Short mmCIF file of C-alpha atoms and ligand atoms in Angstrom, two decimals:
data_model
loop_
_atom_site.label_atom_id
_atom_site.label_comp_id
_atom_site.label_asym_id
_atom_site.label_seq_id
_atom_site.Cartn_x
_atom_site.Cartn_y
_atom_site.Cartn_z
CA MET T 22 -115.87 -57.93 -14.82
CA THR T 23 -114.92 -54.52 -16.55
CA TYR T 24 -111.41 -54.41 -18.27
CA THR T 25 -109.49 -51.36 -17.88
CA ASP T 26 -109.02 -49.55 -21.37
CA LEU T 27 -105.49 -48.28 -19.96
CA LEU T 28 -103.06 -50.74 -21.50
CA PHE T 29 -99.58 -49.97 -19.87
CA GLN T 30 -96.16 -51.14 -20.37
CA LEU T 31 -94.94 -52.89 -17.43
CA VAL T 32 -91.64 -54.14 -16.18
CA VAL T 33 -91.99 -56.76 -13.80
CA HIS T 34 -88.63 -57.57 -12.00
CA LEU T 35 -88.04 -60.74 -10.17
CA GLY T 36 -85.50 -60.03 -7.46
CA LEU T 37 -85.90 -63.25 -5.87
CA LEU T 38 -84.72 -65.13 -8.76
CA THR T 39 -81.51 -63.31 -9.67
CA LYS T 40 -78.05 -64.85 -9.17
CA ALA T 41 -77.31 -61.70 -7.01
CA SER T 42 -79.69 -62.44 -4.29
CA GLY T 43 -78.07 -65.54 -3.39
CA TRP T 44 -81.28 -67.15 -2.51
CA LYS T 45 -81.63 -70.12 -4.78
CA PHE T 46 -84.86 -69.96 -5.04
CA ALA T 47 -85.46 -71.65 -8.39
CA GLU T 48 -83.02 -74.45 -7.22
CA HIS T 49 -84.73 -75.28 -3.97
CA ALA T 50 -88.18 -75.35 -5.84
CA SER T 51 -88.45 -78.70 -6.43
CA LYS T 52 -86.87 -79.75 -2.88
CA GLY T 53 -89.78 -78.17 -0.03
CA GLY T 54 -88.05 -74.64 -0.32
CA PRO T 55 -90.32 -71.70 -0.28
CA LEU T 56 -92.95 -71.83 -2.95
CA GLY T 57 -95.54 -69.29 -1.57
CA GLU T 58 -93.72 -66.04 -3.27
CA LEU T 59 -92.97 -68.38 -7.05
CA VAL T 60 -97.02 -69.03 -6.63
CA GLN T 61 -97.61 -65.34 -6.05
CA TRP T 62 -95.50 -64.02 -8.73
CA SER T 63 -96.69 -66.55 -11.48
CA ASP T 64 -100.38 -65.06 -10.70
CA ILE T 65 -99.17 -61.76 -10.91
CA LEU T 66 -97.48 -62.40 -14.00
CA ALA T 67 -100.60 -64.24 -15.65
CA THR T 68 -102.90 -61.43 -13.98
CA LEU T 69 -100.80 -58.80 -15.70
CA TYR T 70 -100.77 -60.57 -19.31
CA ILE T 71 -104.49 -61.61 -19.03
CA LEU T 72 -105.70 -57.64 -18.49
CA GLY T 73 -103.70 -56.86 -21.59
CA HIS T 74 -100.71 -55.06 -20.62
CA ASP T 75 -97.67 -55.39 -22.05
CA VAL T 76 -95.27 -57.30 -19.98
CA VAL T 77 -91.18 -57.20 -19.94
CA VAL T 78 -89.96 -59.92 -17.03
CA THR T 79 -86.48 -59.62 -15.56
CA SER T 80 -84.94 -62.09 -13.63
CA GLU T 81 -81.24 -61.01 -13.61
CA VAL T 82 -79.67 -57.66 -12.97
CA GLU T 83 -77.79 -57.56 -16.06
CA GLN T 84 -81.28 -57.80 -17.97
CA LEU T 85 -82.73 -55.00 -15.89
CA ALA T 86 -79.55 -52.99 -16.16
CA SER T 87 -79.99 -52.78 -20.07
CA LEU T 88 -83.28 -52.19 -19.74
CA ILE T 89 -82.69 -49.31 -17.74
CA ASN T 90 -79.77 -48.23 -19.98
CA GLY T 91 -81.83 -48.28 -23.06
CA LEU T 92 -84.38 -45.66 -21.29
CA PRO T 93 -83.66 -42.37 -22.68
CA THR T 94 -81.70 -40.28 -20.40
CA ALA T 95 -82.19 -42.79 -17.45
CA PHE T 96 -79.14 -41.20 -15.70
CA SER T 97 -79.89 -37.43 -16.04
CA SER T 98 -81.46 -36.11 -13.06
CA CYS T 99 -83.49 -33.66 -15.07
CA GLN T 100 -85.23 -36.48 -17.29
CA VAL T 101 -88.88 -36.02 -17.04
CA ARG T 102 -91.14 -39.13 -15.78
CA THR T 103 -93.05 -38.86 -18.75
CA SER T 104 -90.42 -39.89 -21.48
CA ILE T 105 -89.44 -43.07 -19.28
CA PRO T 106 -91.59 -45.62 -21.88
CA VAL T 107 -92.69 -47.75 -18.88
CA ASP T 108 -95.95 -47.12 -16.80
CA LEU T 109 -95.33 -49.28 -13.77
CA MET T 110 -92.56 -51.80 -12.58
CA PHE T 111 -93.44 -54.30 -10.35
CA THR T 112 -90.57 -55.82 -8.30
CA ASP T 113 -89.62 -57.04 -4.87
CA ILE T 114 -87.44 -56.02 -2.03
CA VAL T 115 -84.41 -56.90 -3.39
CA GLY T 116 -85.04 -56.11 -6.85
CA LEU T 117 -86.03 -52.60 -5.48
CA ILE T 118 -82.73 -52.28 -4.00
CA GLN T 119 -80.92 -53.77 -7.39
CA PHE T 120 -82.88 -51.00 -9.37
CA LYS T 121 -81.93 -48.45 -6.94
CA ARG T 122 -78.14 -48.96 -7.28
CA LYS T 123 -78.69 -49.13 -11.68
CA VAL T 124 -80.78 -45.92 -12.02
CA LYS T 125 -78.66 -43.72 -9.28
CA ASN T 126 -79.94 -40.08 -9.49
CA GLY T 127 -82.54 -41.01 -11.84
CA TYR T 128 -84.21 -43.01 -8.86
CA GLY T 129 -86.55 -40.50 -7.29
CA LYS T 130 -88.62 -39.74 -10.78
CA PHE T 131 -89.19 -43.45 -11.13
CA SER T 132 -90.00 -44.32 -7.49
CA CYS T 133 -93.65 -43.40 -7.68
CA LEU T 134 -93.91 -46.38 -10.56
CA LEU T 135 -92.79 -48.75 -8.16
CA ARG T 136 -94.92 -51.83 -6.84
CA ILE T 137 -93.43 -53.86 -4.21
CA ILE T 138 -94.29 -57.41 -3.70
CA ASP T 139 -93.38 -57.85 -0.06
CA SER T 140 -94.94 -60.51 1.73
CA PHE T 141 -95.08 -59.50 5.54
CA GLY T 142 -95.38 -56.11 4.25
CA THR T 143 -93.42 -52.86 5.41
CA GLU T 144 -95.38 -50.42 7.95
CA PRO T 145 -94.77 -46.68 7.91
CA ALA T 146 -92.53 -46.82 10.72
CA PHE T 147 -89.97 -48.78 8.82
CA ASN T 148 -90.48 -47.03 5.56
CA TYR T 149 -90.16 -43.08 6.50
CA MET T 150 -85.94 -43.06 6.65
CA PRO T 151 -85.80 -40.13 9.31
CA TYR T 152 -88.05 -42.13 11.80
CA ALA T 153 -87.09 -45.75 10.98
CA LYS T 154 -83.63 -44.57 11.76
CA HIS T 155 -84.10 -43.68 15.40
CA HIS T 156 -86.86 -45.69 16.32
CA SER T 157 -87.54 -48.96 13.78
CA LYS T 158 -84.09 -50.30 11.64
CA SER T 159 -84.62 -52.66 9.46
CA GLN T 160 -82.36 -53.98 6.43
CA TRP T 161 -85.49 -54.21 4.64
CA GLY T 162 -87.03 -50.73 5.26
CA MET T 163 -86.35 -47.26 4.77
CA HIS T 164 -87.41 -46.88 1.38
CA ASN T 165 -89.53 -43.74 1.76
CA LEU T 166 -91.95 -44.94 -0.72
CA HIS T 167 -95.91 -44.56 -0.05
CA PRO T 168 -96.92 -47.22 2.13
CA GLN T 169 -99.37 -48.44 -0.21
CA GLN T 170 -96.82 -49.28 -2.79
CA PHE T 171 -95.89 -52.25 -0.73
CA PHE T 172 -98.21 -55.55 -1.67
CA THR T 173 -98.58 -57.90 0.78
CA MET T 174 -99.21 -62.05 0.44
CA PHE T 175 -102.26 -61.73 2.76
CA PRO T 176 -104.39 -58.60 4.36
CA HIS T 177 -101.91 -57.54 6.97
CA SER T 178 -101.55 -54.11 7.68
CA PRO T 179 -104.15 -51.91 5.99
CA ASP T 180 -101.15 -49.25 5.25
CA ASN T 181 -100.01 -51.55 2.63
CA SER T 182 -102.07 -52.80 -0.17
CA PHE T 183 -103.09 -56.61 -0.48
CA MET T 184 -101.98 -58.20 -3.46
CA GLY T 185 -102.96 -62.09 -2.70
CA PHE T 186 -102.28 -64.76 -5.18
CA VAL T 187 -104.62 -67.32 -6.50
CA VAL T 188 -105.22 -70.44 -4.95
CA GLU T 189 -104.99 -73.50 -7.18
CA GLN T 190 -107.83 -75.84 -7.93
CA HIS T 191 -107.01 -78.48 -10.67
CA LEU T 192 -109.62 -80.14 -13.03
CA LEU T 193 -109.67 -83.65 -11.19
CA GLN T 194 -111.21 -86.61 -12.57
CA THR T 195 -113.10 -87.00 -9.14
CA LYS T 196 -116.23 -84.96 -8.54
CA LEU T 197 -115.55 -82.86 -5.31
CA ALA T 198 -118.86 -83.47 -4.12
CA SER T 199 -118.85 -87.61 -4.84
CA VAL T 200 -115.73 -88.30 -2.94
CA GLN T 201 -115.51 -90.46 -0.18
CA ARG T 202 -113.08 -89.48 2.23
CA LYS T 203 -111.23 -91.58 4.05
CA ASN T 204 -110.28 -90.97 7.98
CA GLN T 205 -106.96 -89.68 6.84
CA ALA T 206 -105.07 -86.03 7.93
CA VAL T 207 -102.35 -84.40 5.85
CA VAL T 208 -99.69 -82.79 7.74
CA TYR T 209 -98.76 -78.84 6.57
CA GLY T 210 -95.04 -78.98 6.55
CA LYS T 211 -92.86 -80.18 3.05
CA ALA T 212 -89.79 -79.79 5.25
CA LEU T 213 -88.02 -82.03 7.85
CA TYR T 214 -87.29 -79.09 10.37
CA MET T 215 -90.87 -78.28 10.36
CA TRP T 216 -91.51 -81.53 12.14
CA GLN T 217 -89.38 -81.50 14.59
CA GLY T 218 -90.24 -81.74 18.13
CA LYS T 219 -94.02 -82.53 16.98
CA ASP T 220 -94.06 -86.00 17.76
CA SER T 221 -96.12 -86.05 20.98
CA TYR T 222 -98.53 -83.59 19.00
CA LEU T 223 -99.09 -86.06 16.16
CA ASN T 224 -99.10 -89.00 18.55
CA SER T 225 -102.13 -87.74 20.26
CA PHE T 226 -104.32 -88.17 17.46
CA LYS T 227 -102.92 -90.92 15.22
CA ASP T 228 -105.35 -93.61 16.63
CA LEU T 229 -108.01 -91.29 15.12
CA LEU T 230 -107.01 -91.02 11.60
CA GLU T 231 -104.30 -91.79 9.34
CA VAL T 232 -101.37 -89.40 9.20
CA HIS T 233 -100.02 -88.76 5.97
CA GLY T 234 -97.23 -86.06 4.50
CA THR T 235 -95.63 -84.67 1.55
CA VAL T 236 -92.12 -83.92 3.11
CA PHE T 237 -89.14 -83.83 1.03
CA VAL T 238 -86.24 -86.53 1.98
CA ASN T 239 -82.89 -86.30 0.45
CA LYS T 240 -81.57 -89.55 1.74
CA PRO T 241 -83.17 -92.32 4.38
CA SER T 242 -81.06 -91.65 6.91
CA ASP T 243 -82.46 -88.03 7.41
CA ASN T 244 -85.81 -89.23 8.04
CA ILE T 245 -87.15 -88.31 11.18
CA LEU T 246 -90.61 -88.72 10.39
CA PRO T 247 -92.95 -90.60 12.96
CA SER T 248 -92.82 -94.46 11.53
CA PHE T 249 -96.98 -94.06 11.37
CA VAL T 250 -96.70 -91.31 8.99
CA HIS T 251 -97.28 -92.11 5.54
CA ASN T 252 -95.09 -89.68 3.73
CA HIS T 253 -95.75 -89.22 -0.34
CA GLY T 254 -92.65 -87.05 -0.97
CA ILE T 255 -93.14 -83.90 -2.54
CA LEU T 256 -96.15 -84.38 -4.99
CA LYS T 257 -97.39 -82.27 -7.90
CA GLY T 258 -100.44 -79.81 -7.48
CA PRO T 259 -103.02 -82.05 -9.15
CA GLU T 260 -101.69 -85.30 -7.14
CA LEU T 261 -101.70 -83.11 -3.56
CA GLN T 262 -105.38 -81.95 -4.36
CA GLN T 263 -106.65 -85.35 -4.95
CA LEU T 264 -104.73 -86.57 -1.55
CA LEU T 265 -106.69 -83.62 0.39
CA ARG T 266 -109.65 -84.39 -1.47
CA GLU T 267 -109.58 -87.98 0.24
CA SER T 268 -108.89 -86.57 3.40
CA LYS T 269 -110.57 -84.73 6.40
CA VAL T 270 -108.10 -82.78 7.98
CA PHE T 271 -105.18 -80.56 7.24
CA VAL T 272 -102.58 -80.21 10.09
CA GLY T 273 -100.79 -77.25 11.10
CA LEU T 274 -97.18 -77.58 12.62
CA GLY T 275 -96.53 -73.80 13.53
CA PHE T 276 -94.32 -73.35 10.63
CA PRO T 277 -94.83 -72.23 7.84
CA TYR T 278 -96.19 -68.73 8.93
CA GLU T 279 -99.32 -67.64 6.28
CA GLY T 280 -98.73 -69.90 3.41
CA PRO T 281 -101.32 -70.72 0.61
CA GLY T 282 -101.80 -74.50 2.10
CA PRO T 283 -104.39 -74.09 4.24
CA LEU T 284 -106.61 -72.24 1.55
CA GLU T 285 -105.85 -75.17 -0.71
CA ALA T 286 -107.01 -77.43 1.52
CA ILE T 287 -109.89 -75.64 2.71
CA ALA T 288 -111.14 -75.20 -0.91
CA GLN T 289 -111.05 -78.83 -1.13
CA GLY T 290 -113.31 -79.65 1.76
CA CYS T 291 -110.27 -80.30 4.73
CA VAL T 292 -110.84 -78.69 8.29
CA PHE T 293 -107.37 -76.73 9.00
CA ILE T 294 -106.11 -77.31 12.91
CA ASN T 295 -104.38 -73.94 13.06
CA PRO T 296 -101.87 -73.98 16.14
CA ARG T 297 -102.52 -71.10 18.35
CA PHE T 298 -99.23 -68.99 19.57
CA SER T 299 -99.59 -67.67 22.99
CA PRO T 300 -97.85 -65.74 23.52
CA PRO T 301 -98.16 -64.10 19.77
CA HIS T 302 -94.99 -64.40 17.54
CA SER T 303 -93.34 -61.46 16.37
CA SER T 304 -89.89 -59.63 15.82
CA GLN T 305 -89.59 -59.64 19.77
CA ASN T 306 -89.62 -63.22 20.35
CA VAL T 307 -89.42 -65.04 16.78
CA LYS T 308 -86.18 -65.35 14.72
CA PHE T 309 -87.83 -65.35 11.59
CA PHE T 310 -89.57 -61.99 11.87
CA LYS T 311 -86.56 -60.35 13.60
CA GLY T 312 -85.19 -57.62 11.29
CA LYS T 313 -88.36 -57.67 9.10
CA PRO T 314 -89.98 -54.15 8.60
CA THR T 315 -93.02 -55.32 10.72
CA ARG T 316 -94.20 -55.25 14.31
CA ARG T 317 -97.25 -57.23 13.36
CA SER T 318 -97.72 -60.14 16.03
CA LEU T 319 -99.05 -63.48 14.99
CA ALA T 320 -101.89 -65.06 17.21
CA SER T 321 -101.85 -68.30 15.17
CA GLN T 322 -100.12 -69.90 12.27
CA HIS T 323 -102.15 -68.83 9.97
CA PRO T 324 -104.07 -65.35 11.15
CA TYR T 325 -106.30 -65.01 7.68
CA ALA T 326 -107.48 -68.57 8.30
CA GLU T 327 -108.42 -67.87 12.03
CA ASP T 328 -109.80 -64.55 11.39
CA PHE T 329 -111.51 -64.58 7.97
CA ILE T 330 -112.61 -67.72 7.32
CA GLY T 331 -113.11 -69.30 11.08
CA MET T 332 -115.13 -72.45 11.89
CA PRO T 333 -116.22 -74.78 10.58
CA HIS T 334 -113.32 -74.71 8.28
CA VAL T 335 -110.68 -73.58 10.71
CA TYR T 336 -110.20 -74.71 14.12
CA THR T 337 -107.38 -72.77 15.96
CA ILE T 338 -106.16 -74.58 18.99
CA ASN T 339 -103.45 -74.98 21.29
CA ILE T 340 -101.50 -77.86 20.23
CA ASP T 341 -99.59 -78.51 23.11
CA ASN T 342 -102.57 -79.45 25.16
CA ALA T 343 -103.25 -83.20 23.85
CA THR T 344 -106.82 -83.11 25.42
CA GLU T 345 -107.85 -79.98 23.29
CA VAL T 346 -106.12 -81.40 20.07
CA ARG T 347 -108.03 -84.71 20.39
CA ILE T 348 -111.57 -82.99 21.13
CA ALA T 349 -111.00 -80.58 18.25
CA VAL T 350 -109.82 -83.57 15.73
CA LYS T 351 -112.90 -85.51 16.79
CA LYS T 352 -115.04 -82.35 16.14
CA ALA T 353 -113.39 -81.88 12.51
CA ILE T 354 -114.02 -85.52 11.83
CA ALA T 355 -117.51 -85.60 12.79
CA ALA T 356 -118.28 -82.26 11.20
CA VAL T 357 -116.91 -83.88 7.67
CA ASP T 358 -118.86 -87.00 8.18
CA ALA T 359 -121.87 -84.85 8.59
CA HIS T 360 -121.37 -82.77 5.59
CA GLU T 361 -121.32 -79.27 7.88
CA VAL T 362 -118.02 -78.40 6.07
CA GLN T 363 -117.94 -77.79 2.61
CA PRO T 364 -115.30 -76.71 -0.11
CA TYR T 365 -114.74 -73.17 0.75
CA MET T 366 -112.98 -70.52 -1.12
CA PRO T 367 -112.61 -67.02 -0.57
CA TYR T 368 -113.60 -65.12 -3.84
CA GLU T 369 -110.28 -62.64 -3.26
CA PHE T 370 -108.11 -66.15 -3.91
CA THR T 371 -110.29 -66.86 -6.80
CA GLU T 372 -108.53 -66.31 -10.40
CA GLU T 373 -111.63 -63.41 -10.92
CA GLY T 374 -110.94 -61.78 -7.10
CA MET T 375 -107.46 -61.76 -8.43
CA LEU T 376 -107.96 -60.15 -11.58
CA GLN T 377 -110.65 -58.02 -10.25
CA ARG T 378 -108.16 -56.51 -7.51
CA VAL T 379 -105.37 -56.08 -9.70
CA ASN T 380 -107.08 -54.09 -12.39
CA THR T 381 -108.92 -51.72 -9.62
CA TYR T 382 -105.36 -51.35 -8.57
CA ILE T 383 -103.86 -50.48 -11.84
CA SER T 384 -106.85 -48.41 -12.78
CA HIS T 385 -106.90 -46.02 -9.46
CA GLN T 386 -103.95 -46.22 -7.66
CA ASP T 387 -101.54 -43.05 -8.43
CA PHE T 388 -98.60 -42.45 -6.58
CA CYS T 389 -97.35 -39.69 -8.83
CA THR T 390 -99.83 -37.04 -8.82
CA GLN T 391 -99.63 -34.80 -5.41
CA LEU T 392 -102.93 -33.29 -3.96
CA LYS T 393 -105.49 -35.73 -5.72
CA SER T 394 -108.40 -36.33 -4.01
CA PRO T 395 -108.36 -40.34 -2.77
CA TRP T 396 -109.68 -42.40 -5.11
CA VAL T 397 -111.97 -44.54 -2.36
CA PRO T 398 -115.36 -42.31 -2.73
CA HIS T 399 -116.24 -40.44 0.55
CA GLU T 400 -119.55 -42.37 1.00
CA SER T 401 -117.24 -45.52 2.18
CA VAL T 402 -115.38 -44.11 4.53
CA GLN T 403 -116.38 -43.30 8.06
CA PHE T 404 -114.42 -41.29 10.72
CA ILE T 405 -113.80 -43.00 13.98
CA LEU T 406 -112.50 -42.45 17.34
CA SER T 407 -110.65 -45.30 18.84
CA ARG T 408 -110.15 -46.38 22.39
CA ALA T 409 -107.00 -45.21 24.07
CA GLY T 410 -104.80 -47.71 23.23
CA GLN T 411 -106.04 -49.10 20.15
CA SER T 412 -104.87 -49.31 16.79
CA CYS T 413 -107.05 -47.53 13.60
CA LYS T 414 -106.82 -51.14 11.93
CA SER T 415 -108.49 -52.74 15.26
CA ALA T 416 -110.67 -50.03 16.21
CA CYS T 417 -112.05 -49.83 12.07
CA MET T 418 -112.21 -53.63 12.86
CA GLN T 419 -114.10 -53.72 15.61
CA LYS T 420 -116.88 -51.84 13.55
CA GLY T 421 -116.65 -54.21 10.43
CA ARG T 422 -114.59 -51.72 8.81
CA ILE T 423 -110.87 -51.42 6.98
CA CYS T 424 -108.58 -48.50 7.81
CA GLU T 425 -108.23 -46.50 4.76
CA PRO T 426 -105.01 -44.56 5.18
CA SER T 427 -105.62 -42.32 2.05
CA TYR T 428 -108.23 -40.41 4.43
CA PHE T 429 -105.71 -39.85 7.09
CA ASN T 430 -104.96 -36.35 5.06
CA GLU T 431 -108.39 -35.20 5.62
CA LEU T 432 -108.85 -36.31 9.30
CA ASN T 433 -105.69 -34.03 10.13
CA ASN T 434 -107.45 -31.26 10.95
CA GLN T 435 -108.06 -29.69 14.52
CA ALA T 436 -112.03 -29.12 13.62
CA VAL T 437 -112.51 -32.65 12.12
CA LEU T 438 -110.97 -33.91 15.51
CA GLU T 439 -112.93 -31.56 17.75
CA LYS T 440 -116.15 -32.74 16.06
CA HIS T 441 -115.68 -36.56 16.77
CA ILE T 442 -114.35 -35.64 20.55
CA GLY T 443 -117.31 -33.41 21.17
CA LYS T 444 -115.37 -30.42 22.80
CA THR T 445 -112.72 -27.96 22.07
CA CYS T 446 -108.96 -28.93 22.22
CA GLY T 447 -107.60 -27.25 25.40
CA SER T 448 -104.13 -27.38 23.45
CA VAL T 449 -102.75 -28.18 20.08
CA LYS T 450 -99.71 -29.67 19.50
CA TYR T 451 -98.29 -30.74 15.85
CA THR T 452 -95.77 -33.76 16.01
CA GLU T 453 -94.27 -36.61 13.93
CA ASP T 454 -94.94 -39.81 14.91
CA ILE T 455 -97.11 -42.87 13.88
CA PHE T 456 -100.00 -42.38 16.53
CA TYR T 457 -101.44 -38.84 15.24
CA PRO T 458 -104.15 -37.41 14.62
CA ALA T 459 -104.97 -38.40 18.34
CA TYR T 460 -106.53 -37.09 21.50
CA LEU T 461 -104.96 -37.24 24.74
CA ALA T 462 -107.69 -37.13 27.07
CA THR T 463 -106.04 -36.40 30.37
CA GLN T 464 -104.71 -33.64 29.25
CA ASN T 465 -107.42 -32.51 26.88
CA GLU T 466 -104.79 -31.72 24.12
CA CYS T 467 -105.06 -32.73 20.54
CA LEU T 468 -102.28 -34.28 18.68
CA MET T 469 -101.63 -33.62 14.95
CA GLN T 470 -99.61 -35.09 12.79
CA LYS T 471 -96.82 -33.37 11.37
CA GLN T 472 -95.33 -35.85 9.08
CA PRO T 473 -97.96 -37.12 6.03
CA MET T 474 -95.61 -40.06 5.60
CA LEU T 475 -96.12 -41.31 9.19
CA PHE T 476 -99.99 -41.92 8.85
CA SER T 477 -100.08 -45.08 9.83
CA CYS T 478 -103.12 -47.72 10.49
CA VAL T 479 -101.18 -49.81 13.04
CA GLY T 480 -99.86 -47.45 15.38
CA GLU T 481 -101.09 -47.37 19.08
CA ARG T 482 -99.97 -45.60 22.23
CA PRO T 483 -101.67 -46.64 25.58
CA ASP T 484 -102.63 -43.10 26.42
CA VAL T 485 -103.90 -41.86 23.38
CA MET T 486 -107.41 -42.37 21.18
CA ARG T 487 -106.61 -41.97 17.54
CA LEU T 488 -108.83 -40.39 15.25
CA CYS T 489 -109.38 -43.38 12.29
CA PRO T 490 -110.45 -43.25 8.47
CA CYS T 491 -112.50 -46.61 8.37
CA ARG T 492 -113.87 -47.99 5.17
CA ASP T 493 -116.36 -50.79 4.32
CA PHE T 494 -115.08 -53.49 1.75
CA ILE T 495 -117.14 -55.99 -0.31
CA LYS T 496 -117.34 -59.30 1.36
CA GLY T 497 -114.65 -61.65 -0.14
CA GLN T 498 -112.68 -59.05 -1.55
CA MET T 499 -111.82 -56.76 1.33
CA ALA T 500 -108.71 -54.84 -0.55
CA LEU T 501 -112.10 -53.01 -2.31
CA CYS T 502 -114.55 -50.68 -0.81
CA GLN T 503 -118.00 -51.66 -1.67
CA ARG T 504 -118.49 -48.54 -4.11
CA CYS T 505 -114.94 -49.28 -5.68
CA LEU T 506 -115.83 -51.23 -8.34
C1 LIG O 3 -106.68 -78.78 27.94
O1 LIG O 3 -107.49 -78.41 27.10
C2 LIG O 3 -108.67 -79.10 27.83
C3 LIG O 3 -109.92 -79.31 27.21
O2 LIG O 3 -109.83 -77.55 26.16
C4 LIG O 3 -108.75 -78.19 29.32
O3 LIG O 3 -110.05 -78.25 29.79
C5 LIG O 3 -107.56 -78.50 30.24
O4 LIG O 3 -107.90 -77.25 31.09
C6 LIG O 3 -106.44 -78.06 29.20
N1 LIG O 3 -104.97 -78.19 30.04
C7 LIG O 3 -103.89 -77.13 30.31
C8 LIG O 3 -103.02 -77.46 31.00
O5 LIG O 3 -104.27 -76.18 29.81
#
């Protein structure tokens, strides 16, 4: 691993922990509340520190305000950015809103320094203010940043950057290779509401293995768990890993979406039963995603586990079909017994993988300098014409590649498009939407992008073929191209 010789002054403002957010994240941390974001923030803080940067952390608006007020001429509109002794600022959307309020007219100068930790991502359609106002309002969107300034929990839309986190691995007494696994399942769901309506699902395989839970129960009368469930309550990290290590199956209930849990279980050698969603869950049909700045839809509880890990570690099934559930659980048990399932951890979720990724981002991502050529080298990128109706994300994926938005500028060019469609455009139109550049075959019309802020990997329009920038990636470190290190 090479470390950067750029050592930066960083500010990390944890909006989610502020009293002003009203979220009580910290208070609920040991009571089954969401931990994924806190896990990610601790990993980010540790990573920035280990990479050698100077890190100032704020977790209240007042602390942030005094920090900003301490900056020279922070409120003056003619300040220059280089006079500000901060190289980068990491925060979340709540923190970003707090920051904007405090900095007022100095904001524009700072905005290119921001790195926004944003679990589910912000797609370009929701980010660019004039467009979002008409097409895709969201209380979390319309910040007009560069889409790659948003960093997601899992690799979602390639328009954003993938921050990720580190999957915990404790040094336990027992060696992973020598553990005796019991016929035992651990259910993924720390809060009681996640278990509601899931009795018949759990019933259908309770005779195949002992069912364990790690659920927070405030008082006995709240307990709605089926009587056959051995509940341990909330466990500490090492205890949970010991339990997973002695088990064969980790059972998804359908919620929470895309947390670290299944990766921890798979790293301990369990098979993850991943509920399939049909129809897929999105802001169209699920309250959880309503108002979130993404049109992404999830075909299962854990798309990353389904798409990037898969068999033999992950069985994605319809949990409403008892026959299908029993078949999957039996297969999973047999596969573990036959040692066909080995503990597996994708490199991007290891400490080293996270250090490598974040270091590369800090060294190369630059949203302050205009008209610079992309840092992803040309040799790693290929331009591909999608099928009609296909997004660039899926057109690239089909070729084993990832959409690389930093190359949209270069391919938004009539001559380049003509080369890929193999003929001369009958007509050319410059227009603003998330589908362009693209080709409308029925009219022999070439549609070019007028607004660079609307370049999008995920836009798809049924009648147009999109011209897409697709890059290669390192297996197990998909954020980075093969020549990016
Ligand atoms: C349930 O799953 C079984 C096994 O995959 C399949 O044969 C059956 O058709 C499914 N039933 C329904 C109602 O989908």
